[in-house]
Amino acid sequence: MKNFVGRDIPDCLLAGGREVYQGKNAKDGVYFTKAGPRVRRCEKPVETKVVPTLKEALLRCGAHDGMTVSFHHHLRDGDYVVNLTVATLFEELGLKDITIAATSLGSAHDPVAEYIRQGKVVGIQTSGIRGKVGEAVSRGELKTPAVIRSHGGRPRAIEAGELHIDIAFVAAPTADSMGNCRGVGGKSDCGSLGYAMTDARFADHVVVVTDTLVPFPNYPASVEAIDVDCVVVVDSIGDPKKIASAAARMTENPRDLMMAESAARVMAATPYFRDGFSFQTGVGGPSLAVNRFLTPLMEERGIQMGWAIGGICTSMVEMLKQGLVGQIIDVQDFDLGAVESIHRTPGHYEMSASQYANPANKGAFVNRLDFVILSALEIDVDFNVNVLTGSDGVLRGAPGGHPDTAAGSKCCIIVTPLVRGRMATVCDHVVTVTTPGDCVDVLVTDYGVAVNPLRADLIACLDAAGIPHVTIQSLRDRAYGIVGVPDELQWQDKVVAVVEARDGTILDVVRQIKPYTFDGTATP
Amino acid sequence: MKNFVGRDIPDCLLAGGREVYQGKNAKDGVYFTKAGPRVRRCEKPVETKVVPTLKEALLRCGAHDGMTVSFHHHLRDGDYVVNLTVATLFEELGLKDITIAATSLGSAHDPVAEYIRQGKVVGIQTSGIRGKVGEAVSRGELKTPAVIRSHGGRPRAIEAGELHIDIAFVAAPTADSMGNCRGVGGKSDCGSLGYAMTDARFADHVVVVTDTLVPFPNYPASVEAIDVDCVVVVDSIGDPKKIASAAARMTENPRDLMMAESAARVMAATPYFRDGFSFQTGVGGPSLAVNRFLTPLMEERGIQMGWAIGGICTSMVEMLKQGLVGQIIDVQDFDLGAVESIHRTPGHYEMSASQYANPANKGAFVNRLDFVILSALEIDVDFNVNVLTGSDGVLRGAPGGHPDTAAGSKCCIIVTPLVRGRMATVCDHVVTVTTPGDCVDVLVTDYGVAVNPLRADLIACLDAAGIPHVTIQSLRDRAYGIVGVPDELQWQDKVVAVVEARDGTILDVVRQIKPYTFDGTATP
């Protein structure tokens, strides 16, 4: 069945009442009953929940074949906890048929690919999928299609009971003996623990893995002891150097700066650029650089930003400290400046993944966003965006909060160069739709600006402000004129991944790529 | 069927698999599936959730005959929100068969008694029940037995699906237009909103009632917008003078001071009186005065209190500021000093009712308590305590956190004078068991100390410290010697209230009192 963005979704995936994507907000107002975990009552006081090994924790939590384990990615490329856990599951406990539900998987988790190949990991549910895991899934080695969700779609799926977590693992920079966790105060600090918060509340069992045990109570707790079964103390939960880098360097690339300035001017041309406006931006070069160009425009108008959300980096913290933004509400920290600020700088607070972006609660923060600046691997003439699959069709990206902020914000601006290397970024059809075009408002490239025709109001704003803009088709033509029309990718029939829209419908599928077009570094 | 504390529970109450109390921690380790509310997805951004009237909010939330509405009691005797709401339910919407599930009801809610009499309120679930509501229930006017739960038993019942809330009302000192609530920053501040937190997460619908609308986001939020359907702005949510009083005056009553000193000496004789110990005390005269006598004993030993929990008052905040206690984790504030401290004094944090005392989560704060000092209306020779019914059998009390802290703490000390007026406090059989004797360790009276024989370890500690103690039977004899043996109360058959143990079993029942023994001020 073709869905709202024209993707053909195989009928076999629509068993059990699953639906295809029907457009932004199609599920608004629908009632559903939240799922509840199956949990163990701890009436009798215990002196400690610390157990000596991960194996012991897994046994106490009823680890079994066929279960789903969850992880969060605040430790980013420095994470050790996923690999420690899967090694325990398979090498020490000899379990099989395990599904890994992670908020994101990256190159730090390359060892998981081998367990996929061996058929021990049979399911992957994640937002980000990169490195060898992405290649293994793209090669069709995973027994079931991977499920790709946004950061808001994941808590939605958890709360709806579609993703049931048997054991959630919390990688905690600090924890007390009862399991109260915080992302600051240890030797592997990551700041916000926002993605772990929802997992911990809805998992049957919760295991905290920490390298820094602190006195009870470790408060205010991001993950609360009332949800935690066991605490395991390990030598190190991650490599601090890879968890949080020094402040993301501001780009000096003239092309990036030009696009950033252009995006800022687009923002300033809309009615949403008023005192108290809200904002999210990424950490990529041109996205981050938007902050630099926003500041003089804000000063010119005599306005301040009310609040900013998202993955947070130093640049935004500096704006908070300078009084340019009123509050930062933070689901993940991208660099040391942000890690060191959260819970310490007045106005810099933590939020859960559900508060951030869940489309099925009663109004996540993304619903109140005025602006979001996002990047894209590809964007097509219907404004559909791909941030998941490479031009070779291999999984090597992450929807993250992209579909959520695009859907919730009043003005979603995609900033991307027209071509990257030999690839056209603006194209006829993206390889995979990860953010539907009805959620995207403006495209800013180094060759001009295009506005989604659905947003006649924004077109009028840009005209009134004297900001030139062109059709997205003309940008595609320009891109194809530079690098040529791309060859069609050659797919096999097998679906290796399902891209779930944030509302739980099916937005797209990723099929197995034909071997000869596979340019992954691993042998096909 | 007779239960563990010897109370005869009518079989008709045990339909549907309900059980009688079987002793402390009998349900430890049992697995159960948490209930989930039926909630409405708000994918599509809305500009505001503010609606003009309570009636409008109730209509939007599907108010209907037979539903259960919930309230919290942080505004205490100053609360206006219960009465505003029930008036809207009955006078404007003409609803019937309503159950009120409140964390506590007091004299501020006397108007509810008339709706009970009219048969419009058919169920009451609460911890505290006083004033005209208690009298109406005691007279048998409520169609179903009232359900009396502890502050930990309530979140347990909610999470187990035994108490399903159709609409929760949050009385919020401040709220933003999306429903993020805080207990500070308004004109009717109450500090902690701990009891409202669990209700808001598990109710189908949540209505925030505030008199101070603040800019979005009102952060960090105690009740989160993601759980809130509507916000109603009213002139006043309560009478600030009755919400939080000036600091509870330290008693100068020599009898109270003697008992307080005795309780402090008992504490110091136990092995739990060590650096980092944890503590909860009430605000009653002798309970609060314990703090005064603890301080020199702590200084003498060179130790500090690690943390304190509970309903909090100025005396504990002062100890925090002086460095005598490390942290305060706070579910409710009893006076202005506590209200003004929470969220402001470093180390003074808020917690939910579930974090505080729920026996069915994975370890509430009460499970880590070393000491709790509690009062009693009556205590019997089996150490069972009554804090609910008066000597006339009328409902005029509140279990509150009494059964939870008694069960969780290592050393539960009841402090009470031997007689009050013409009534023996220590007796053969309490009118109603609200805290079972197997949770109570020491009784301190103005005529001596008694230790529960179950605690041979504590008896040895007191002996070693040279603290004299007697049997509780001898204290009863002494009490009866002073005021005489009380007449047996004359009950009718009708059960007017069920006292639920914190684990969900039935601890006792309260029957309708025979009219001639009823000494309530209202006409029987």
mmCIF file of N, CA, C and O in Angstrom, chain B residues 290-343:
data_model
loop_
_atom_site.group_PDB
_atom_site.id
_atom_site.type_symbol
_atom_site.label_atom_id
_atom_site.label_comp_id
_atom_site.label_asym_id
_atom_site.label_seq_id
_atom_site.Cartn_x
_atom_site.Cartn_y
_atom_site.Cartn_z
ATOM 1 N N VAL B 290 11.819 16.684 69.558
ATOM 2 C CA VAL B 290 12.921 15.716 69.541
ATOM 3 C C VAL B 290 14.157 16.338 68.892
ATOM 4 O O VAL B 290 15.287 16.109 69.321
ATOM 5 N N ASN B 291 13.927 17.145 67.852
ATOM 6 C CA ASN B 291 15.058 17.795 67.177
ATOM 7 C C ASN B 291 15.959 18.536 68.167
ATOM 8 O O ASN B 291 17.176 18.509 68.066
ATOM 9 N N ARG B 292 15.319 19.222 69.140
ATOM 10 C CA ARG B 292 16.089 20.027 70.094
ATOM 11 C C ARG B 292 17.048 19.154 70.910
ATOM 12 O O ARG B 292 18.177 19.557 71.189
ATOM 13 N N PHE B 293 16.574 17.961 71.262
ATOM 14 C CA PHE B 293 17.399 17.104 72.121
ATOM 15 C C PHE B 293 18.372 16.246 71.305
ATOM 16 O O PHE B 293 19.363 15.754 71.842
ATOM 17 N N LEU B 294 18.048 16.083 70.028
ATOM 18 C CA LEU B 294 18.960 15.313 69.168
ATOM 19 C C LEU B 294 20.263 16.066 68.932
ATOM 20 O O LEU B 294 21.342 15.460 68.906
ATOM 21 N N THR B 295 20.137 17.367 68.724
ATOM 22 C CA THR B 295 21.298 18.156 68.329
ATOM 23 C C THR B 295 22.481 17.998 69.299
ATOM 24 O O THR B 295 23.584 17.664 68.851
ATOM 25 N N PRO B 296 22.280 18.187 70.613
ATOM 26 C CA PRO B 296 23.439 17.999 71.502
ATOM 27 C C PRO B 296 23.976 16.565 71.494
ATOM 28 O O PRO B 296 25.194 16.355 71.610
ATOM 29 N N LEU B 297 23.081 15.575 71.326
ATOM 30 C CA LEU B 297 23.559 14.187 71.280
ATOM 31 C C LEU B 297 24.398 13.945 70.023
ATOM 32 O O LEU B 297 25.403 13.228 70.055
ATOM 33 N N MET B 298 23.995 14.549 68.916
ATOM 34 C CA MET B 298 24.770 14.423 67.672
ATOM 35 C C MET B 298 26.131 15.098 67.836
ATOM 36 O O MET B 298 27.158 14.561 67.404
ATOM 37 N N GLU B 299 26.126 16.281 68.456
ATOM 38 C CA GLU B 299 27.388 17.004 68.658
ATOM 39 C C GLU B 299 28.327 16.214 69.564
ATOM 40 O O GLU B 299 29.530 16.122 69.310
ATOM 41 N N GLU B 300 27.742 15.636 70.600
ATOM 42 C CA GLU B 300 28.516 14.822 71.551
ATOM 43 C C GLU B 300 29.211 13.653 70.846
ATOM 44 O O GLU B 300 30.367 13.346 71.104
ATOM 45 N N ARG B 301 28.470 13.010 69.895
ATOM 46 C CA ARG B 301 29.048 11.877 69.163
ATOM 47 C C ARG B 301 29.886 12.321 67.956
ATOM 48 O O ARG B 301 30.512 11.480 67.313
ATOM 49 N N GLY B 302 29.759 13.605 67.613
ATOM 50 C CA GLY B 302 30.452 14.091 66.417
ATOM 51 C C GLY B 302 29.871 13.523 65.137
ATOM 52 O O GLY B 302 30.608 13.218 64.191
ATOM 53 N N ILE B 303 28.559 13.374 65.122
ATOM 54 C CA ILE B 303 27.914 12.834 63.921
ATOM 55 C C ILE B 303 26.916 13.832 63.359
ATOM 56 O O ILE B 303 26.477 14.755 64.041
ATOM 57 N N GLN B 304 26.575 13.607 62.074
ATOM 58 C CA GLN B 304 25.548 14.414 61.432
ATOM 59 C C GLN B 304 24.457 13.512 60.883
ATOM 60 O O GLN B 304 24.694 12.333 60.617
ATOM 61 N N MET B 305 23.300 14.100 60.712
ATOM 62 C CA MET B 305 22.206 13.380 60.083
ATOM 63 C C MET B 305 22.434 13.389 58.564
ATOM 64 O O MET B 305 22.760 14.434 57.996
ATOM 65 N N GLY B 306 22.280 12.226 57.924
ATOM 66 C CA GLY B 306 22.474 12.180 56.480
ATOM 67 C C GLY B 306 21.345 12.854 55.721
ATOM 68 O O GLY B 306 21.556 13.720 54.888
ATOM 69 N N TRP B 307 20.157 12.434 56.047
ATOM 70 C CA TRP B 307 19.002 13.023 55.357
ATOM 71 C C TRP B 307 17.749 12.845 56.187
ATOM 72 O O TRP B 307 17.665 11.954 57.036
ATOM 73 N N ALA B 308 16.799 13.729 55.897
ATOM 74 C CA ALA B 308 15.501 13.671 56.556
ATOM 75 C C ALA B 308 14.436 13.700 55.484
ATOM 76 O O ALA B 308 14.626 14.275 54.415
ATOM 77 N N ILE B 309 13.307 13.045 55.754
ATOM 78 C CA ILE B 309 12.203 13.041 54.803
ATOM 79 C C ILE B 309 10.907 13.382 55.508
ATOM 80 O O ILE B 309 10.869 13.495 56.737
ATOM 81 N N GLY B 310 9.853 13.487 54.714
ATOM 82 C CA GLY B 310 8.519 13.578 55.258
ATOM 83 C C GLY B 310 7.839 14.872 54.933
ATOM 84 O O GLY B 310 8.249 15.588 54.020
ATOM 85 N N GLY B 311 6.771 15.102 55.643
ATOM 86 C CA GLY B 311 6.254 16.432 55.774
ATOM 87 C C GLY B 311 7.331 17.214 56.502
ATOM 88 O O GLY B 311 7.896 16.750 57.498
ATOM 89 N N ILE B 312 7.645 18.401 55.975
ATOM 90 C CA ILE B 312 8.806 19.156 56.473
ATOM 91 C C ILE B 312 8.346 20.469 57.087
ATOM 92 O O ILE B 312 7.405 21.095 56.602
ATOM 93 N N CYS B 313 9.038 20.858 58.172
ATOM 94 C CA CYS B 313 8.765 22.161 58.766
ATOM 95 C C CYS B 313 10.089 22.895 59.023
ATOM 96 O O CYS B 313 11.168 22.357 58.814
ATOM 97 N N THR B 314 9.952 24.141 59.460
ATOM 98 C CA THR B 314 11.097 25.045 59.565
ATOM 99 C C THR B 314 12.236 24.461 60.388
ATOM 100 O O THR B 314 13.414 24.645 60.050
ATOM 101 N N SER B 315 11.891 23.771 61.466
ATOM 102 C CA SER B 315 12.916 23.235 62.355
ATOM 103 C C SER B 315 13.921 22.375 61.581
ATOM 104 O O SER B 315 15.140 22.456 61.798
ATOM 105 N N MET B 316 13.425 21.548 60.646
ATOM 106 C CA MET B 316 14.334 20.691 59.871
ATOM 107 C C MET B 316 15.127 21.513 58.861
ATOM 108 O O MET B 316 16.311 21.248 58.625
ATOM 109 N N VAL B 317 14.494 22.530 58.289
ATOM 110 C CA VAL B 317 15.196 23.406 57.349
ATOM 111 C C VAL B 317 16.355 24.114 58.065
ATOM 112 O O VAL B 317 17.454 24.248 57.511
ATOM 113 N N GLU B 318 16.118 24.530 59.292
ATOM 114 C CA GLU B 318 17.179 25.189 60.052
ATOM 115 C C GLU B 318 18.357 24.236 60.270
ATOM 116 O O GLU B 318 19.523 24.630 60.181
ATOM 117 N N MET B 319 18.051 22.977 60.557
ATOM 118 C CA MET B 319 19.128 21.988 60.739
ATOM 119 C C MET B 319 19.904 21.795 59.441
ATOM 120 O O MET B 319 21.122 21.611 59.450
ATOM 121 N N LEU B 320 19.194 21.833 58.295
ATOM 122 C CA LEU B 320 19.873 21.722 56.996
ATOM 123 C C LEU B 320 20.818 22.909 56.801
ATOM 124 O O LEU B 320 21.980 22.739 56.406
ATOM 125 N N LYS B 321 20.310 24.086 57.094
ATOM 126 C CA LYS B 321 21.121 25.293 56.893
ATOM 127 C C LYS B 321 22.333 25.321 57.826
ATOM 128 O O LYS B 321 23.369 25.889 57.492
ATOM 129 N N GLN B 322 22.178 24.703 58.991
ATOM 130 C CA GLN B 322 23.297 24.646 59.942
ATOM 131 C C GLN B 322 24.242 23.488 59.657
ATOM 132 O O GLN B 322 25.230 23.294 60.381
ATOM 133 N N GLY B 323 23.955 22.706 58.646
ATOM 134 C CA GLY B 323 24.839 21.588 58.314
ATOM 135 C C GLY B 323 24.647 20.379 59.203
ATOM 136 O O GLY B 323 25.449 19.437 59.171
ATOM 137 N N LEU B 324 23.582 20.365 60.015
ATOM 138 C CA LEU B 324 23.347 19.211 60.895
ATOM 139 C C LEU B 324 22.715 18.052 60.141
ATOM 140 O O LEU B 324 22.779 16.911 60.590
ATOM 141 N N VAL B 325 22.084 18.362 59.004
ATOM 142 C CA VAL B 325 21.502 17.325 58.153
ATOM 143 C C VAL B 325 21.959 17.587 56.725
ATOM 144 O O VAL B 325 22.076 18.740 56.296
ATOM 145 N N GLY B 326 22.250 16.506 56.001
ATOM 146 C CA GLY B 326 22.817 16.656 54.660
ATOM 147 C C GLY B 326 21.809 17.032 53.600
ATOM 148 O O GLY B 326 22.058 17.905 52.765
ATOM 149 N N GLN B 327 20.669 16.362 53.594
ATOM 150 C CA GLN B 327 19.649 16.627 52.585
ATOM 151 C C GLN B 327 18.264 16.462 53.198
ATOM 152 O O GLN B 327 18.077 15.677 54.123
ATOM 153 N N ILE B 328 17.314 17.192 52.629
ATOM 154 C CA ILE B 328 15.904 17.008 52.962
ATOM 155 C C ILE B 328 15.174 16.631 51.683
ATOM 156 O O ILE B 328 15.287 17.324 50.671
ATOM 157 N N ILE B 329 14.446 15.519 51.726
ATOM 158 C CA ILE B 329 13.647 15.096 50.579
ATOM 159 C C ILE B 329 12.198 15.172 51.041
ATOM 160 O O ILE B 329 11.817 14.512 52.006
ATOM 161 N N ASP B 330 11.386 15.923 50.319
ATOM 162 C CA ASP B 330 10.209 16.566 50.872
ATOM 163 C C ASP B 330 8.969 16.228 50.046
ATOM 164 O O ASP B 330 8.899 16.502 48.858
ATOM 165 N N VAL B 331 7.970 15.662 50.704
ATOM 166 C CA VAL B 331 6.729 15.317 49.997
ATOM 167 C C VAL B 331 5.618 16.328 50.293
ATOM 168 O O VAL B 331 4.649 16.410 49.560
ATOM 169 N N GLN B 332 5.798 17.104 51.374
ATOM 170 C CA GLN B 332 4.779 18.083 51.765
ATOM 171 C C GLN B 332 5.379 19.084 52.740
ATOM 172 O O GLN B 332 6.193 18.711 53.582
ATOM 173 N N ASP B 333 4.958 20.335 52.625
ATOM 174 C CA ASP B 333 5.491 21.363 53.523
ATOM 175 C C ASP B 333 4.434 21.837 54.493
ATOM 176 O O ASP B 333 3.318 22.144 54.106
ATOM 177 N N PHE B 334 4.848 21.905 55.770
ATOM 178 C CA PHE B 334 3.882 22.219 56.826
ATOM 179 C C PHE B 334 3.879 23.678 57.231
ATOM 180 O O PHE B 334 2.960 24.127 57.902
ATOM 181 N N ASP B 335 4.940 24.404 56.901
ATOM 182 C CA ASP B 335 4.931 25.813 57.300
ATOM 183 C C ASP B 335 5.721 26.665 56.307
ATOM 184 O O ASP B 335 6.333 26.146 55.371
ATOM 185 N N LEU B 336 5.656 27.964 56.518
ATOM 186 C CA LEU B 336 6.240 28.905 55.559
ATOM 187 C C LEU B 336 7.744 28.715 55.385
ATOM 188 O O LEU B 336 8.268 28.850 54.277
ATOM 189 N N GLY B 337 8.419 28.382 56.473
ATOM 190 C CA GLY B 337 9.868 28.188 56.375
ATOM 191 C C GLY B 337 10.220 27.066 55.417
ATOM 192 O O GLY B 337 11.179 27.163 54.642
ATOM 193 N N ALA B 338 9.436 26.010 55.444
ATOM 194 C CA ALA B 338 9.683 24.884 54.534
ATOM 195 C C ALA B 338 9.288 25.248 53.110
ATOM 196 O O ALA B 338 10.010 24.950 52.151
ATOM 197 N N VAL B 339 8.146 25.918 52.946
ATOM 198 C CA VAL B 339 7.684 26.333 51.611
ATOM 199 C C VAL B 339 8.739 27.228 50.963
ATOM 200 O O VAL B 339 9.049 27.093 49.775
ATOM 201 N N GLU B 340 9.289 28.137 51.746
ATOM 202 C CA GLU B 340 10.252 29.091 51.176
ATOM 203 C C GLU B 340 11.620 28.458 50.927
ATOM 204 O O GLU B 340 12.437 28.998 50.193
ATOM 205 N N SER B 341 11.850 27.317 51.524
ATOM 206 C CA SER B 341 13.163 26.665 51.379
ATOM 207 C C SER B 341 13.230 25.713 50.188
ATOM 208 O O SER B 341 14.235 25.668 49.471
ATOM 209 N N ILE B 342 12.159 24.958 49.951
ATOM 210 C CA ILE B 342 12.233 23.910 48.926
ATOM 211 C C ILE B 342 12.544 24.532 47.563
ATOM 212 O O ILE B 342 12.057 25.607 47.243
ATOM 213 N N HIS B 343 13.373 23.849 46.792
ATOM 214 C CA HIS B 343 13.863 24.305 45.486
ATOM 215 C C HIS B 343 14.860 25.469 45.619
ATOM 216 O O HIS B 343 15.420 25.908 44.624
#
